[in-house]
PDB file of C-alpha atoms in Angstrom:
ATOM      1  CA  MET A 654      12.821   1.726  -0.135  1.00 83.00           C
ATOM      2  CA  ASN A 655      10.781   4.859   0.549  1.00 88.00           C
ATOM      3  CA  ILE A 656       7.221   3.499   0.500  1.00 90.00           C
ATOM      4  CA  HIS A 657       5.647   6.960   0.837  1.00 90.00           C
ATOM      5  CA  ARG A 658       7.510   8.173  -2.262  1.00 93.00           C
ATOM      6  CA  LEU A 659       6.446   5.056  -4.168  1.00 93.00           C
ATOM      7  CA  LEU A 660       2.818   5.446  -3.080  1.00 93.00           C
ATOM      8  CA  ALA A 661       2.918   9.083  -4.198  1.00 95.00           C
ATOM      9  CA  HIS A 662       4.197   7.902  -7.581  1.00 96.00           C
ATOM     10  CA  CYS A 663       1.303   5.421  -7.858  1.00 96.00           C
ATOM     11  CA  ARG A 664      -1.110   8.279  -7.238  1.00 95.00           C
ATOM     12  CA  THR A 665       0.298  10.315 -10.151  1.00 96.00           C
ATOM     13  CA  LEU A 666      -0.590   7.705 -12.764  1.00 96.00           C
ATOM     14  CA  PRO A 667      -3.747   8.295 -14.856  1.00 94.00           C
ATOM     15  CA  GLY A 668      -7.048   6.934 -13.568  1.00 93.00           C
ATOM     16  CA  VAL A 669      -5.706   5.582 -10.274  1.00 96.00           C
ATOM     17  CA  GLN A 670      -8.165   4.557  -7.593  1.00 96.00           C
ATOM     18  CA  GLU A 671      -7.343   3.239  -4.127  1.00 95.00           C
ATOM     19  CA  ASP A 672      -9.137   0.802  -1.872  1.00 94.00           C
ATOM     20  CA  VAL A 673      -8.217  -1.155   1.235  1.00 94.00           C
ATOM     21  CA  LYS A 674      -8.828  -4.859   0.690  1.00 92.00           C
ATOM     22  CA  TRP A 675      -8.294  -7.921   2.824  1.00 88.00           C
ATOM     23  CA  GLY A 676      -7.983  -5.724   5.910  1.00 84.00           C
ATOM     24  CA  ASN A 677      -4.323  -4.832   5.462  1.00 89.00           C
ATOM     25  CA  ALA A 678      -3.649  -4.062   1.805  1.00 93.00           C
ATOM     26  CA  LEU A 679      -3.862  -0.685   0.122  1.00 95.00           C
ATOM     27  CA  CYS A 680      -4.677  -1.553  -3.482  1.00 96.00           C
ATOM     28  CA  CYS A 681      -3.825   0.856  -6.279  1.00 97.00           C
ATOM     29  CA  MET A 682      -6.038   0.180  -9.267  1.00 97.00           C
ATOM     30  CA  VAL A 683      -6.782   1.409 -12.744  1.00 96.00           C
ATOM     31  CA  ALA A 684     -10.360   0.734 -13.880  1.00 93.00           C
ATOM     32  CA  GLU A 685     -10.777  -1.493 -10.805  1.00 93.00           C
ATOM     33  CA  LYS A 686      -7.826  -3.692 -11.874  1.00 96.00           C
ATOM     34  CA  LEU A 687      -4.910  -4.023  -9.448  1.00 96.00           C
ATOM     35  CA  PHE A 688      -1.467  -2.804 -10.461  1.00 97.00           C
ATOM     36  CA  ALA A 689       0.150  -2.299  -7.022  1.00 97.00           C
ATOM     37  CA  ILE A 690      -0.558  -3.588  -3.526  1.00 96.00           C
ATOM     38  CA  ILE A 691       0.986  -1.934  -0.471  1.00 95.00           C
ATOM     39  CA  ARG A 692       0.979  -3.694   2.888  1.00 92.00           C
ATOM     40  CA  LEU A 693      -0.519  -1.685   5.761  1.00 90.00           C
ATOM     41  CA  ASP A 694       0.366  -1.935   9.438  1.00 87.00           C
ATOM     42  CA  GLU A 695      -2.181  -2.296  12.251  1.00 85.00           C
ATOM     43  CA  ARG A 696      -2.773   1.498  12.272  1.00 85.00           C
ATOM     44  CA  GLY A 697      -3.456   1.572   8.522  1.00 83.00           C
ATOM     45  CA  GLN A 698      -0.100   3.136   7.637  1.00 84.00           C
ATOM     46  CA  PRO A 699       1.905   1.881   4.643  1.00 88.00           C
ATOM     47  CA  GLN A 700       4.696  -0.546   5.483  1.00 85.00           C
ATOM     48  CA  ALA A 701       7.818  -0.835   3.386  1.00 82.00           C
ATOM     49  CA  ALA A 702       6.544  -3.699   1.236  1.00 92.00           C
ATOM     50  CA  MET A 703       4.637  -3.696  -2.010  1.00 96.00           C
ATOM     51  CA  SER A 704       3.623  -6.074  -4.767  1.00 97.00           C
ATOM     52  CA  ILE A 705       3.596  -5.174  -8.454  1.00 97.00           C
ATOM     53  CA  LYS A 706       3.104  -6.918 -11.773  1.00 97.00           C
ATOM     54  CA  VAL A 707       6.164  -7.249 -14.013  1.00 98.00           C
ATOM     55  CA  ASP A 708       6.830  -8.415 -17.551  1.00 97.00           C
ATOM     56  CA  SER A 709       7.117 -12.193 -17.776  1.00 95.00           C
ATOM     57  CA  HIS A 710      10.657 -11.970 -19.175  1.00 96.00           C
ATOM     58  CA  ARG A 711      11.825  -9.939 -16.125  1.00 96.00           C
ATOM     59  CA  PHE A 712      10.099 -12.018 -13.456  1.00 96.00           C
ATOM     60  CA  LEU A 713      12.912 -14.525 -12.821  1.00 94.00           C
ATOM     61  CA  GLU A 714      15.646 -11.916 -13.192  1.00 95.00           C
ATOM     62  CA  LEU A 715      14.089  -9.606 -10.607  1.00 96.00           C
ATOM     63  CA  SER A 716      12.991 -12.345  -8.197  1.00 95.00           C
ATOM     64  CA  ASP A 717      16.644 -13.405  -7.835  1.00 94.00           C
ATOM     65  CA  LEU A 718      17.603 -10.032  -6.352  1.00 96.00           C
ATOM     66  CA  PRO A 719      17.831  -9.537  -2.561  1.00 96.00           C
ATOM     67  CA  GLY A 720      14.630  -8.144  -1.063  1.00 95.00           C
ATOM     68  CA  ILE A 721      12.476  -9.273  -4.006  1.00 97.00           C
ATOM     69  CA  GLN A 722      10.501 -12.484  -4.155  1.00 96.00           C
ATOM     70  CA  PRO A 723       7.510 -13.933  -5.990  1.00 97.00           C
ATOM     71  CA  ALA A 724       4.326 -12.433  -4.503  1.00 95.00           C
ATOM     72  CA  PRO A 725       2.202 -14.881  -2.524  1.00 91.00           C
ATOM     73  CA  TYR A 726      -0.929 -15.955  -4.437  1.00 91.00           C
ATOM     74  CA  LEU A 727      -0.026 -13.762  -7.429  1.00 94.00           C
ATOM     75  CA  ALA A 728       3.333 -15.101  -8.615  1.00 95.00           C
ATOM     76  CA  ARG A 729       1.795 -17.255 -11.337  1.00 95.00           C
ATOM     77  CA  ASN A 730       0.684 -14.001 -12.972  1.00 96.00           C
ATOM     78  CA  HIS A 731       4.191 -12.497 -12.689  1.00 97.00           C
ATOM     79  CA  TRP A 732       3.731 -10.419  -9.561  1.00 98.00           C
ATOM     80  CA  LEU A 733       6.671  -9.678  -7.268  1.00 98.00           C
ATOM     81  CA  LEU A 734       6.832  -8.687  -3.600  1.00 97.00           C
ATOM     82  CA  LEU A 735       9.372  -5.929  -2.944  1.00 96.00           C
ATOM     83  CA  GLU A 736      10.418  -5.833   0.721  1.00 94.00           C
ATOM     84  CA  ALA A 737      11.956  -2.969   2.714  1.00 88.00           C
ATOM     85  CA  ASP A 738      15.457  -4.271   1.979  1.00 90.00           C
ATOM     86  CA  CYS A 739      14.919  -4.319  -1.793  1.00 92.00           C
ATOM     87  CA  VAL A 740      18.223  -3.564  -3.525  1.00 93.00           C
ATOM     88  CA  LEU A 741      16.657  -1.529  -6.340  1.00 95.00           C
ATOM     89  CA  PRO A 742      16.816   2.267  -6.094  1.00 94.00           C
ATOM     90  CA  ASP A 743      13.478   4.053  -5.743  1.00 94.00           C
ATOM     91  CA  GLU A 744      13.794   5.453  -9.282  1.00 96.00           C
ATOM     92  CA  GLU A 745      13.915   1.943 -10.724  1.00 96.00           C
ATOM     93  CA  VAL A 746      10.998   0.818  -8.556  1.00 96.00           C
ATOM     94  CA  GLU A 747       9.020   3.818  -9.813  1.00 97.00           C
ATOM     95  CA  ALA A 748       9.714   2.680 -13.381  1.00 97.00           C
ATOM     96  CA  LEU A 749       8.514  -0.829 -12.464  1.00 97.00           C
ATOM     97  CA  ILE A 750       5.340   0.641 -10.942  1.00 97.00           C
ATOM     98  CA  SER A 751       4.683   2.626 -14.115  1.00 97.00           C
ATOM     99  CA  ARG A 752       5.247  -0.530 -16.158  1.00 98.00           C
ATOM    100  CA  SER A 753       2.857  -2.463 -13.892  1.00 98.00           C
ATOM    101  CA  TRP A 754       0.218   0.231 -14.480  1.00 97.00           C
ATOM    102  CA  HIS A 755       0.821   0.015 -18.232  1.00 96.00           C
ATOM    103  CA  LEU A 756       0.613  -3.807 -18.286  1.00 96.00           C
ATOM    104  CA  ILE A 757      -2.798  -3.643 -16.606  1.00 96.00           C
ATOM    105  CA  ALA A 758      -4.131  -0.570 -18.454  1.00 95.00           C
ATOM    106  CA  SER A 759      -3.146  -1.927 -21.868  1.00 94.00           C
ATOM    107  CA  ARG A 760      -5.529  -4.866 -21.405  1.00 94.00           C
ATOM    108  CA  LEU A 761      -8.561  -2.673 -20.745  1.00 93.00           C
ATOM    109  CA  PRO A 762     -11.284  -2.182 -23.355  1.00 92.00           C
ATOM    110  CA  LYS A 763     -10.472   0.377 -26.057  1.00 93.00           C
ATOM    111  CA  ARG A 764     -12.773   3.084 -24.695  1.00 92.00           C
ATOM    112  CA  GLN A 765     -11.167   2.892 -21.239  1.00 92.00           C
ATOM    113  CA  ARG A 766      -7.652   2.908 -22.744  1.00 91.00           C
ATOM    114  CA  GLU A 767      -8.515   6.034 -24.736  1.00 91.00           C
ATOM    115  CA  THR A 768      -9.797   7.731 -21.584  1.00 89.00           C
ATOM    116  CA  LEU A 769      -6.421   7.011 -19.952  1.00 89.00           C
ATOM    117  CA  GLY A 770      -4.498   8.378 -22.922  1.00 86.00           C
ATOM    118  CA  LEU A 771      -3.475   4.998 -24.346  1.00 83.00           C
ATOM    119  CA  ALA A 772      -3.962   4.391 -28.056  1.00 68.00           C
TER     120      ALA A 772
END
């Protein structure tokens, strides 16, 4: 899993903001709502682990794959932790990141959704 490629993909999505929270987590947000969390090392560099929100119907399917597990503290809301040894190709993880962004952005107020290009 190429975490730098995946972080670059996060940054291409509309309205993305970043903030470091909890001392070691780079949080990618849309309208201050989390859609991806990337673990940072002690120097503040991204590690090969990230958490994203997934559709409820895909949660169990994906969490059964090697290198993917329910995200600590967030699993009840269908978040997964993708580790360095995640079996999914980067292209599929990028699609999951885009879906995570969409799941969060689609619940924003209408005016904010319109600003992001969502109907």
